[in-house]
Amino acid sequence: MDVSDLRIALFSGNYNMTVDGANKALNRLVGYLLAQGAAVRVYSPTVADPDFAPTGDLVSVPSMAIPGRPEYRIPLSLSRRVQEDMAQFAPNILHISSPDRVSRQAAAWARSRHMPVACSVHTRFETYFRYYNLSFLEPLVVAWLRRLYRRCDALIAPSESFAQVLREQRMNYDIGIWTRGVERDVFHPGRRDASWRQSWGIADGEPVIAFLGRLVMEKGLDVFADTIDVLQRRGVPHRVVVIGEGPAGEWFESRLPQAKFVGFQGGENLARALASCDMLFNPSVTETFGNVTLEAMACGLPVVAARATGSASIVKHGVTGYLVPPGSISNFADDLELYCRDPGLRTAHGAAALAESATYQWDAINQSVADTYLRLIRQKQRRG
């Protein structure tokens, strides 16, 4: 059996509605699998005007808008229509990528047919509640996730640091690694554009700290803003560029009145904006890999990040950037100040970051997922 024999039913909570690192990776995986001759059918909520066209065949599942976050939809049920479509497609493996009700129902459907179930874990859902004064729910969410993840034949994590967290939480003990690659033809230091900086009122010699990501509180916006306050009190020369948009954008702008908010950027425009900055500051602790970190490194930027899942597997402390205890405002400020005041250090760590990013190759990365599928199918066949 090889990749061309695979028939994968993939369930996603957001395959192409709103662009994010997880669904970009899923679409790239599907593209790779199709190119290798596999058959893939994707099941996900859909909207009339998605952020981008889906890769592969997409079947809409019943869903409803999330209150307060209308850009996302909650899958509601594995309807008879969807089940009939699945039966007609006749998959030999199920891949779920979000711990929602429909994914749970799909996993039960697969188990009843002695079909292996793989689950890719893309975010630390349990940590989100910390940012909405609901941290008391975290143990309940962990237990709820464990019930699903233990019923899967294997989990697939985007970084070894996150895989270790999953092991410590006793989610599953068969955990593969599906890291992420970077489009090196898009993200590279040659995208740096002095005229772009000037259009935003930034002089060539001014050190620019970048924030890249969706503007939601769980990305560590409060830590970012508090750290910038410290730099300002210290009189550290710097500018701030915020790349992205989201529901917390107005709050973030009020906290960073001197920052340049350039909005959502994609593709070459994103690469130009990122490469035109001088360092990335990523304080988030909810990332499981950190696509933005890798994209910044590919543009030749050093990274100051929280020592948390994702970044801890990508950033080499003191070589390609600095890893800081989560939430440690003064330590974040110390390391950013080093880069702001020492362009030579910035350049050296940026060059090392660029070299490190070259080791993340998409085809080999996606083949590792296909290998996991094949292994699980063979194991299921041997066990009968």
mmCIF file of C-alpha atoms in Angstrom:
data_model
loop_
_atom_site.group_PDB
_atom_site.id
_atom_site.type_symbol
_atom_site.label_atom_id
_atom_site.label_comp_id
_atom_site.label_asym_id
_atom_site.label_seq_id
_atom_site.Cartn_x
_atom_site.Cartn_y
_atom_site.Cartn_z
ATOM 1 C CA MET A 1 0.000 0.000 0.000
ATOM 2 C CA ASP A 2 1.289 3.464 -0.842
ATOM 3 C CA VAL A 3 0.069 7.067 -0.856
ATOM 4 C CA SER A 4 -1.929 6.616 -4.065
ATOM 5 C CA ASP A 5 -4.080 4.012 -2.263
ATOM 6 C CA LEU A 6 -5.153 6.452 0.437
ATOM 7 C CA ARG A 7 -8.737 7.683 0.615
ATOM 8 C CA ILE A 8 -8.842 10.372 3.291
ATOM 9 C CA ALA A 9 -11.936 11.964 4.798
ATOM 10 C CA LEU A 10 -10.714 15.197 6.392
ATOM 11 C CA PHE A 11 -12.857 17.119 8.876
ATOM 12 C CA SER A 12 -12.043 20.758 9.623
ATOM 13 C CA GLY A 13 -13.811 23.382 11.691
ATOM 14 C CA ASN A 14 -12.524 26.123 9.374
ATOM 15 C CA TYR A 15 -11.077 24.913 6.086
ATOM 16 C CA ASN A 16 -11.211 28.182 4.178
ATOM 17 C CA MET A 17 -13.670 30.564 5.869
ATOM 18 C CA THR A 18 -11.066 32.719 7.631
ATOM 19 C CA VAL A 19 -7.387 32.368 6.815
ATOM 20 C CA ASP A 20 -5.144 31.127 9.614
ATOM 21 C CA GLY A 21 -2.044 29.020 9.990
ATOM 22 C CA ALA A 22 -3.943 25.802 10.623
ATOM 23 C CA ASN A 23 -6.132 25.878 7.536
ATOM 24 C CA LYS A 24 -3.277 27.042 5.333
ATOM 25 C CA ALA A 25 -1.387 23.936 6.458
ATOM 26 C CA LEU A 26 -4.411 21.691 5.870
ATOM 27 C CA ASN A 27 -4.942 23.043 2.355
ATOM 28 C CA ARG A 28 -1.272 22.561 1.564
ATOM 29 C CA LEU A 29 -1.431 19.002 2.903
ATOM 30 C CA VAL A 30 -4.453 18.221 0.728
ATOM 31 C CA GLY A 31 -2.681 19.651 -2.315
ATOM 32 C CA TYR A 32 0.339 17.456 -1.642
ATOM 33 C CA LEU A 33 -1.762 14.320 -1.126
ATOM 34 C CA LEU A 34 -3.717 14.914 -4.331
ATOM 35 C CA ALA A 35 -0.474 15.424 -6.247
ATOM 36 C CA GLN A 36 0.720 12.035 -4.952
ATOM 37 C CA GLY A 37 -2.417 10.324 -6.268
ATOM 38 C CA ALA A 38 -4.402 10.061 -3.033
ATOM 39 C CA ALA A 39 -8.146 10.724 -2.907
ATOM 40 C CA VAL A 40 -9.228 13.370 -0.385
ATOM 41 C CA ARG A 41 -12.659 14.673 0.567
ATOM 42 C CA VAL A 42 -12.927 17.597 2.982
ATOM 43 C CA TYR A 43 -15.896 18.220 5.301
ATOM 44 C CA SER A 44 -16.214 21.646 6.917
ATOM 45 C CA PRO A 45 -18.589 24.544 7.565
ATOM 46 C CA THR A 46 -18.716 26.912 4.613
ATOM 47 C CA VAL A 47 -19.679 30.537 3.984
ATOM 48 C CA ALA A 48 -20.789 32.426 0.892
ATOM 49 C CA ASP A 49 -17.640 34.544 0.741
ATOM 50 C CA PRO A 50 -14.650 32.600 2.125
ATOM 51 C CA ASP A 51 -11.193 34.106 2.501
ATOM 52 C CA PHE A 52 -9.765 31.812 -0.182
ATOM 53 C CA ALA A 53 -10.724 29.017 -2.560
ATOM 54 C CA PRO A 54 -10.436 25.528 -1.048
ATOM 55 C CA THR A 55 -7.923 22.961 -2.226
ATOM 56 C CA GLY A 56 -9.708 19.763 -3.226
ATOM 57 C CA ASP A 57 -13.355 18.721 -2.900
ATOM 58 C CA LEU A 58 -15.155 20.494 -0.051
ATOM 59 C CA VAL A 59 -18.478 19.277 1.359
ATOM 60 C CA SER A 60 -20.412 21.698 3.559
ATOM 61 C CA VAL A 61 -21.534 20.490 6.992
ATOM 62 C CA PRO A 62 -24.425 22.076 8.940
ATOM 63 C CA SER A 63 -23.180 24.952 11.101
ATOM 64 C CA MET A 64 -24.070 28.175 12.894
ATOM 65 C CA ALA A 65 -22.196 31.439 13.438
ATOM 66 C CA ILE A 66 -20.311 31.793 16.728
ATOM 67 C CA PRO A 67 -21.863 34.591 18.839
ATOM 68 C CA GLY A 68 -19.486 37.532 18.963
ATOM 69 C CA ARG A 69 -17.150 35.926 16.404
ATOM 70 C CA PRO A 70 -19.264 35.809 13.212
ATOM 71 C CA GLU A 71 -16.205 35.080 11.067
ATOM 72 C CA TYR A 72 -16.242 31.547 12.512
ATOM 73 C CA ARG A 73 -18.974 28.916 12.435
ATOM 74 C CA ILE A 74 -19.663 25.983 14.762
ATOM 75 C CA PRO A 75 -20.237 22.611 13.062
ATOM 76 C CA LEU A 76 -23.560 21.284 14.359
ATOM 77 C CA SER A 77 -24.099 17.680 13.334
ATOM 78 C CA LEU A 78 -23.016 14.853 11.087
ATOM 79 C CA SER A 79 -26.179 15.037 9.011
ATOM 80 C CA ARG A 80 -27.618 12.157 7.011
ATOM 81 C CA ARG A 81 -26.550 13.958 3.823
ATOM 82 C CA VAL A 82 -22.939 14.124 5.011
ATOM 83 C CA GLN A 83 -22.952 10.505 6.186
ATOM 84 C CA GLU A 84 -24.270 9.367 2.816
ATOM 85 C CA ASP A 85 -21.547 11.369 1.088
ATOM 86 C CA MET A 86 -18.917 9.759 3.308
ATOM 87 C CA ALA A 87 -20.266 6.288 2.614
ATOM 88 C CA GLN A 88 -20.184 6.929 -1.122
ATOM 89 C CA PHE A 89 -16.628 8.278 -0.919
ATOM 90 C CA ALA A 90 -15.589 5.179 1.091
ATOM 91 C CA PRO A 91 -12.518 6.494 2.918
ATOM 92 C CA ASN A 92 -9.928 4.163 4.418
ATOM 93 C CA ILE A 93 -8.802 6.689 7.042
ATOM 94 C CA LEU A 94 -10.401 9.602 8.880
ATOM 95 C CA HIS A 95 -8.454 12.752 9.748
ATOM 96 C CA ILE A 96 -10.110 15.181 12.165
ATOM 97 C CA SER A 97 -8.543 18.564 12.870
ATOM 98 C CA SER A 98 -10.820 20.267 15.395
ATOM 99 C CA PRO A 99 -12.379 18.895 18.597
ATOM 100 C CA ASP A 100 -15.944 19.870 17.758
ATOM 101 C CA ARG A 101 -19.173 17.863 17.895
ATOM 102 C CA VAL A 102 -19.119 16.874 14.225
ATOM 103 C CA SER A 103 -15.538 15.600 14.461
ATOM 104 C CA ARG A 104 -16.535 13.492 17.453
ATOM 105 C CA GLN A 105 -19.472 12.064 15.516
ATOM 106 C CA ALA A 106 -17.252 11.408 12.505
ATOM 107 C CA ALA A 107 -14.747 9.593 14.721
ATOM 108 C CA ALA A 108 -17.546 7.383 16.078
ATOM 109 C CA TRP A 109 -18.703 6.724 12.491
ATOM 110 C CA ALA A 110 -15.179 5.645 11.540
ATOM 111 C CA ARG A 111 -14.658 3.448 14.608
ATOM 112 C CA SER A 112 -17.940 1.630 13.919
ATOM 113 C CA ARG A 113 -16.421 0.670 10.556
ATOM 114 C CA HIS A 114 -13.032 -0.330 12.029
ATOM 115 C CA MET A 115 -11.427 2.628 10.268
ATOM 116 C CA PRO A 116 -8.359 4.325 11.798
ATOM 117 C CA VAL A 117 -8.744 7.873 13.088
ATOM 118 C CA ALA A 118 -5.920 10.422 13.097
ATOM 119 C CA CYS A 119 -6.364 13.768 14.815
ATOM 120 C CA SER A 120 -4.148 16.768 14.128
ATOM 121 C CA VAL A 121 -4.077 19.225 17.039
ATOM 122 C CA HIS A 122 -3.614 22.814 15.926
ATOM 123 C CA THR A 123 -4.103 24.965 18.993
ATOM 124 C CA ARG A 124 -4.177 24.852 22.770
ATOM 125 C CA PHE A 125 -7.913 25.339 23.124
ATOM 126 C CA GLU A 126 -7.785 25.012 26.892
ATOM 127 C CA THR A 127 -5.621 28.134 27.237
ATOM 128 C CA TYR A 128 -8.078 30.434 25.459
ATOM 129 C CA PHE A 129 -10.291 30.733 28.514
ATOM 130 C CA ARG A 130 -7.517 32.543 30.411
ATOM 131 C CA TYR A 131 -8.056 35.585 28.226
ATOM 132 C CA TYR A 132 -11.783 35.870 28.887
ATOM 133 C CA ASN A 133 -11.820 35.539 32.706
ATOM 134 C CA LEU A 134 -12.907 31.907 32.441
ATOM 135 C CA SER A 135 -9.711 30.143 33.512
ATOM 136 C CA PHE A 136 -11.691 28.003 35.985
ATOM 137 C CA LEU A 137 -13.006 26.099 32.942
ATOM 138 C CA GLU A 138 -9.542 24.991 31.817
ATOM 139 C CA PRO A 139 -9.455 21.640 33.703
ATOM 140 C CA LEU A 140 -12.898 20.769 32.354
ATOM 141 C CA VAL A 141 -11.807 21.548 28.802
ATOM 142 C CA VAL A 142 -8.665 19.425 29.203
ATOM 143 C CA ALA A 143 -10.796 16.491 30.374
ATOM 144 C CA TRP A 144 -13.238 17.039 27.506
ATOM 145 C CA LEU A 145 -10.388 17.050 24.969
ATOM 146 C CA ARG A 146 -8.843 13.958 26.528
ATOM 147 C CA ARG A 147 -12.028 11.963 25.975
ATOM 148 C CA LEU A 148 -11.831 12.649 22.238
ATOM 149 C CA TYR A 149 -8.075 12.375 21.767
ATOM 150 C CA ARG A 150 -7.828 9.022 23.571
ATOM 151 C CA ARG A 151 -10.389 7.575 21.178
ATOM 152 C CA CYS A 152 -8.150 8.398 18.213
ATOM 153 C CA ASP A 153 -5.543 5.977 16.934
ATOM 154 C CA ALA A 154 -2.933 8.724 16.845
ATOM 155 C CA LEU A 155 -2.507 12.429 17.373
ATOM 156 C CA ILE A 156 -0.443 14.631 15.083
ATOM 157 C CA ALA A 157 1.197 17.677 16.666
ATOM 158 C CA PRO A 158 2.958 20.528 14.862
ATOM 159 C CA SER A 159 5.959 20.638 17.197
ATOM 160 C CA GLU A 160 7.806 18.377 19.615
ATOM 161 C CA SER A 161 7.301 20.897 22.422
ATOM 162 C CA PHE A 162 3.531 20.661 21.970
ATOM 163 C CA ALA A 163 3.650 16.883 21.601
ATOM 164 C CA GLN A 164 5.309 16.739 25.011
ATOM 165 C CA VAL A 165 2.502 18.834 26.512
ATOM 166 C CA LEU A 166 -0.046 16.417 25.043
ATOM 167 C CA ARG A 167 1.832 13.476 26.582
ATOM 168 C CA GLU A 168 1.957 15.188 29.969
ATOM 169 C CA GLN A 169 -1.791 15.809 29.734
ATOM 170 C CA ARG A 170 -2.254 12.078 28.967
ATOM 171 C CA MET A 171 -4.114 12.886 25.761
ATOM 172 C CA ASN A 172 -2.590 9.981 23.807
ATOM 173 C CA TYR A 173 0.746 8.224 23.584
ATOM 174 C CA ASP A 174 0.917 7.758 19.817
ATOM 175 C CA ILE A 175 1.816 11.287 18.751
ATOM 176 C CA GLY A 176 3.445 12.059 15.419
ATOM 177 C CA ILE A 177 5.011 15.355 14.399
ATOM 178 C CA TRP A 178 3.678 17.372 11.469
ATOM 179 C CA THR A 179 5.752 20.497 11.588
ATOM 180 C CA ARG A 180 5.341 23.373 9.118
ATOM 181 C CA GLY A 181 7.275 24.618 6.131
ATOM 182 C CA VAL A 182 7.668 28.057 4.644
ATOM 183 C CA GLU A 183 7.314 29.339 1.088
ATOM 184 C CA ARG A 184 10.886 30.453 0.527
ATOM 185 C CA ASP A 185 10.066 31.929 -2.869
ATOM 186 C CA VAL A 186 7.671 34.286 -1.075
ATOM 187 C CA PHE A 187 9.328 34.894 2.294
ATOM 188 C CA HIS A 188 12.938 36.011 2.004
ATOM 189 C CA PRO A 189 15.095 39.029 2.974
ATOM 190 C CA GLY A 190 14.947 40.379 -0.572
ATOM 191 C CA ARG A 191 11.385 41.508 0.131
ATOM 192 C CA ARG A 192 12.684 44.303 2.356
ATOM 193 C CA ASP A 193 11.470 47.594 0.884
ATOM 194 C CA ALA A 194 12.759 50.980 2.047
ATOM 195 C CA SER A 195 9.988 52.768 0.165
ATOM 196 C CA TRP A 196 7.384 50.716 2.047
ATOM 197 C CA ARG A 197 8.923 51.804 5.337
ATOM 198 C CA GLN A 198 8.998 55.412 4.200
ATOM 199 C CA SER A 199 5.337 55.239 3.178
ATOM 200 C CA TRP A 200 4.566 54.511 6.839
ATOM 201 C CA GLY A 201 6.857 57.258 8.091
ATOM 202 C CA ILE A 202 9.655 54.930 9.211
ATOM 203 C CA ALA A 203 13.248 55.954 8.531
ATOM 204 C CA ASP A 204 15.858 53.443 7.365
ATOM 205 C CA GLY A 205 17.799 53.411 10.622
ATOM 206 C CA GLU A 206 14.874 53.029 13.005
ATOM 207 C CA PRO A 207 14.559 49.536 14.536
ATOM 208 C CA VAL A 208 11.078 48.165 13.896
ATOM 209 C CA ILE A 209 9.359 45.614 16.139
ATOM 210 C CA ALA A 210 6.718 43.600 14.284
ATOM 211 C CA PHE A 211 3.573 41.953 15.565
ATOM 212 C CA LEU A 212 2.048 39.503 13.108
ATOM 213 C CA GLY A 213 -1.197 37.666 13.683
ATOM 214 C CA ARG A 214 -4.900 37.843 14.218
ATOM 215 C CA LEU A 215 -5.821 40.593 16.672
ATOM 216 C CA VAL A 216 -7.468 38.526 19.390
ATOM 217 C CA MET A 217 -6.583 38.603 23.072
ATOM 218 C CA GLU A 218 -5.349 35.005 23.138
ATOM 219 C CA LYS A 219 -2.417 36.077 20.947
ATOM 220 C CA GLY A 220 -0.924 37.898 23.933
ATOM 221 C CA LEU A 221 -1.873 41.430 22.901
ATOM 222 C CA ASP A 222 -1.828 42.634 26.516
ATOM 223 C CA VAL A 223 1.707 41.328 27.060
ATOM 224 C CA PHE A 224 2.855 42.892 23.802
ATOM 225 C CA ALA A 225 1.414 46.302 24.702
ATOM 226 C CA ASP A 226 2.758 46.222 28.274
ATOM 227 C CA THR A 227 6.235 45.371 26.963
ATOM 228 C CA ILE A 228 6.172 48.272 24.512
ATOM 229 C CA ASP A 229 5.207 50.547 27.426
ATOM 230 C CA VAL A 230 8.389 49.444 29.227
ATOM 231 C CA LEU A 231 10.543 50.184 26.163
ATOM 232 C CA GLN A 232 9.025 53.647 25.942
ATOM 233 C CA ARG A 233 9.706 54.363 29.618
ATOM 234 C CA ARG A 234 13.311 53.265 29.141
ATOM 235 C CA GLY A 235 13.729 55.547 26.159
ATOM 236 C CA VAL A 236 14.640 52.679 23.839
ATOM 237 C CA PRO A 237 14.573 53.776 20.174
ATOM 238 C CA HIS A 238 11.999 51.693 18.318
ATOM 239 C CA ARG A 239 8.934 51.691 16.097
ATOM 240 C CA VAL A 240 6.080 49.185 16.113
ATOM 241 C CA VAL A 241 4.322 47.721 13.075
ATOM 242 C CA VAL A 242 1.204 45.603 13.592
ATOM 243 C CA ILE A 243 0.330 43.266 10.712
ATOM 244 C CA GLY A 244 -3.137 41.762 10.996
ATOM 245 C CA GLU A 245 -6.694 42.518 11.948
ATOM 246 C CA GLY A 246 -9.334 41.093 14.253
ATOM 247 C CA PRO A 247 -12.008 41.815 16.854
ATOM 248 C CA ALA A 248 -9.513 43.191 19.401
ATOM 249 C CA GLY A 249 -8.031 45.620 16.879
ATOM 250 C CA GLU A 250 -9.666 48.719 18.337
ATOM 251 C CA TRP A 251 -8.451 47.834 21.833
ATOM 252 C CA PHE A 252 -4.925 47.174 20.535
ATOM 253 C CA GLU A 253 -4.809 50.489 18.685
ATOM 254 C CA SER A 254 -5.858 52.340 21.833
ATOM 255 C CA ARG A 255 -2.980 50.666 23.726
ATOM 256 C CA LEU A 256 -0.417 51.366 21.008
ATOM 257 C CA PRO A 257 -1.242 54.850 19.706
ATOM 258 C CA GLN A 258 2.214 55.297 18.153
ATOM 259 C CA ALA A 259 2.186 51.992 16.277
ATOM 260 C CA LYS A 260 1.570 51.604 12.563
ATOM 261 C CA PHE A 261 -1.386 49.301 11.917
ATOM 262 C CA VAL A 262 -1.014 48.073 8.343
ATOM 263 C CA GLY A 263 -3.986 45.681 8.366
ATOM 264 C CA PHE A 264 -4.246 42.183 6.993
ATOM 265 C CA GLN A 265 -1.539 41.299 4.475
ATOM 266 C CA GLY A 266 -1.167 38.132 2.444
ATOM 267 C CA GLY A 267 1.360 36.530 0.128
ATOM 268 C CA GLU A 268 4.005 38.860 -1.253
ATOM 269 C CA ASN A 269 2.464 41.858 0.506
ATOM 270 C CA LEU A 270 2.849 40.077 3.836
ATOM 271 C CA ALA A 271 6.417 39.104 3.009
ATOM 272 C CA ARG A 272 7.246 42.709 2.104
ATOM 273 C CA ALA A 273 5.754 44.058 5.329
ATOM 274 C CA LEU A 274 7.509 41.452 7.448
ATOM 275 C CA ALA A 275 10.907 41.723 5.756
ATOM 276 C CA SER A 276 10.732 45.514 6.080
ATOM 277 C CA CYS A 277 10.707 45.162 9.872
ATOM 278 C CA ASP A 278 13.747 44.312 12.008
ATOM 279 C CA MET A 279 12.520 41.794 14.587
ATOM 280 C CA LEU A 280 9.387 39.828 15.460
ATOM 281 C CA PHE A 281 7.881 39.874 18.942
ATOM 282 C CA ASN A 282 5.573 36.893 19.531
ATOM 283 C CA PRO A 283 4.335 36.704 23.154
ATOM 284 C CA SER A 284 1.574 34.158 22.479
ATOM 285 C CA VAL A 285 1.368 30.962 24.528
ATOM 286 C CA THR A 286 -1.525 29.454 22.559
ATOM 287 C CA GLU A 287 0.502 28.595 19.443
ATOM 288 C CA THR A 288 1.281 24.950 18.762
ATOM 289 C CA PHE A 289 3.826 25.705 16.045
ATOM 290 C CA GLY A 290 4.085 29.374 15.196
ATOM 291 C CA ASN A 291 3.844 29.875 11.438
ATOM 292 C CA VAL A 292 4.439 33.596 11.865
ATOM 293 C CA THR A 293 7.694 32.866 13.681
ATOM 294 C CA LEU A 294 8.989 30.728 10.819
ATOM 295 C CA GLU A 295 7.896 33.268 8.194
ATOM 296 C CA ALA A 296 9.744 36.018 10.048
ATOM 297 C CA MET A 297 12.872 33.877 10.274
ATOM 298 C CA ALA A 298 12.694 33.191 6.529
ATOM 299 C CA CYS A 299 12.694 36.966 6.025
ATOM 300 C CA GLY A 300 15.893 37.209 8.061
ATOM 301 C CA LEU A 301 14.350 38.545 11.276
ATOM 302 C CA PRO A 302 15.417 37.473 14.765
ATOM 303 C CA VAL A 303 12.511 36.539 17.032
ATOM 304 C CA VAL A 304 11.707 37.312 20.650
ATOM 305 C CA ALA A 305 9.037 34.827 21.724
ATOM 306 C CA ALA A 306 7.440 33.242 24.751
ATOM 307 C CA ARG A 307 9.112 30.009 25.808
ATOM 308 C CA ALA A 308 5.969 28.045 25.060
ATOM 309 C CA THR A 309 4.745 25.324 22.726
ATOM 310 C CA GLY A 310 5.634 26.098 19.142
ATOM 311 C CA SER A 311 8.243 28.808 19.415
ATOM 312 C CA ALA A 312 10.310 26.702 21.823
ATOM 313 C CA SER A 313 10.780 24.174 19.010
ATOM 314 C CA ILE A 314 11.696 26.757 16.367
ATOM 315 C CA VAL A 315 13.728 29.516 18.024
ATOM 316 C CA LYS A 316 17.253 28.699 19.193
ATOM 317 C CA HIS A 317 17.799 30.855 22.255
ATOM 318 C CA GLY A 318 20.716 33.229 21.844
ATOM 319 C CA VAL A 319 21.251 32.121 18.233
ATOM 320 C CA THR A 320 18.154 32.926 16.156
ATOM 321 C CA GLY A 321 16.378 34.940 18.827
ATOM 322 C CA TYR A 322 15.407 34.828 22.471
ATOM 323 C CA LEU A 323 12.918 32.705 24.401
ATOM 324 C CA VAL A 324 11.363 34.345 27.441
ATOM 325 C CA PRO A 325 9.211 32.927 30.261
ATOM 326 C CA PRO A 326 5.568 33.545 29.294
ATOM 327 C CA GLY A 327 4.222 36.851 30.524
ATOM 328 C CA SER A 328 7.610 38.131 31.749
ATOM 329 C CA ILE A 329 7.281 41.753 30.635
ATOM 330 C CA SER A 330 10.674 42.931 31.884
ATOM 331 C CA ASN A 331 12.516 40.019 30.251
ATOM 332 C CA PHE A 332 10.736 40.573 26.949
ATOM 333 C CA ALA A 333 11.714 44.244 27.130
ATOM 334 C CA ASP A 334 15.339 43.375 27.955
ATOM 335 C CA ASP A 335 15.749 41.195 24.875
ATOM 336 C CA LEU A 336 13.944 43.571 22.538
ATOM 337 C CA GLU A 337 16.144 46.380 23.846
ATOM 338 C CA LEU A 338 19.246 44.360 22.946
ATOM 339 C CA TYR A 339 18.103 44.163 19.338
ATOM 340 C CA CYS A 340 16.941 47.774 19.197
ATOM 341 C CA ARG A 341 20.296 49.083 20.425
ATOM 342 C CA ASP A 342 22.616 46.612 18.667
ATOM 343 C CA PRO A 343 22.099 46.340 14.885
ATOM 344 C CA GLY A 344 25.075 43.979 14.623
ATOM 345 C CA LEU A 345 23.460 41.470 16.967
ATOM 346 C CA ARG A 346 20.196 41.882 15.104
ATOM 347 C CA THR A 347 21.898 41.108 11.805
ATOM 348 C CA ALA A 348 23.805 38.090 13.154
ATOM 349 C CA HIS A 349 20.749 36.492 14.735
ATOM 350 C CA GLY A 350 18.660 37.322 11.671
ATOM 351 C CA ALA A 351 21.157 35.524 9.420
ATOM 352 C CA ALA A 352 21.085 32.494 11.713
ATOM 353 C CA ALA A 353 17.277 32.567 11.673
ATOM 354 C CA LEU A 354 17.282 32.608 7.878
ATOM 355 C CA ALA A 355 19.587 29.578 7.763
ATOM 356 C CA GLU A 356 17.450 27.693 10.295
ATOM 357 C CA SER A 357 14.256 28.362 8.323
ATOM 358 C CA ALA A 358 15.765 26.621 5.282
ATOM 359 C CA THR A 359 15.517 23.270 7.077
ATOM 360 C CA TYR A 360 11.693 23.348 6.987
ATOM 361 C CA GLN A 361 10.760 21.756 3.625
ATOM 362 C CA TRP A 362 7.044 21.298 2.867
ATOM 363 C CA ASP A 363 7.128 18.088 0.806
ATOM 364 C CA ALA A 364 9.062 16.096 3.401
ATOM 365 C CA ILE A 365 6.861 17.540 6.138
ATOM 366 C CA ASN A 366 3.605 16.558 4.423
ATOM 367 C CA GLN A 367 4.945 13.126 3.510
ATOM 368 C CA SER A 368 5.315 12.479 7.240
ATOM 369 C CA VAL A 369 1.529 12.817 7.591
ATOM 370 C CA ALA A 370 0.948 10.421 4.693
ATOM 371 C CA ASP A 371 3.342 7.978 6.372
ATOM 372 C CA THR A 372 1.275 8.222 9.563
ATOM 373 C CA TYR A 373 -1.903 7.429 7.618
ATOM 374 C CA LEU A 374 -0.294 4.377 6.037
ATOM 375 C CA ARG A 375 1.070 3.149 9.367
ATOM 376 C CA LEU A 376 -2.325 3.428 11.070
ATOM 377 C CA ILE A 377 -4.086 1.579 8.249
ATOM 378 C CA ARG A 378 -1.527 -1.260 8.377
ATOM 379 C CA GLN A 379 -1.843 -1.479 12.163
ATOM 380 C CA LYS A 380 -5.629 -1.670 11.918
ATOM 381 C CA GLN A 381 -5.397 -4.374 9.232
ATOM 382 C CA ARG A 382 -3.008 -6.475 11.339
ATOM 383 C CA ARG A 383 -5.293 -6.259 14.353
ATOM 384 C CA GLY A 384 -8.313 -7.188 12.264
#
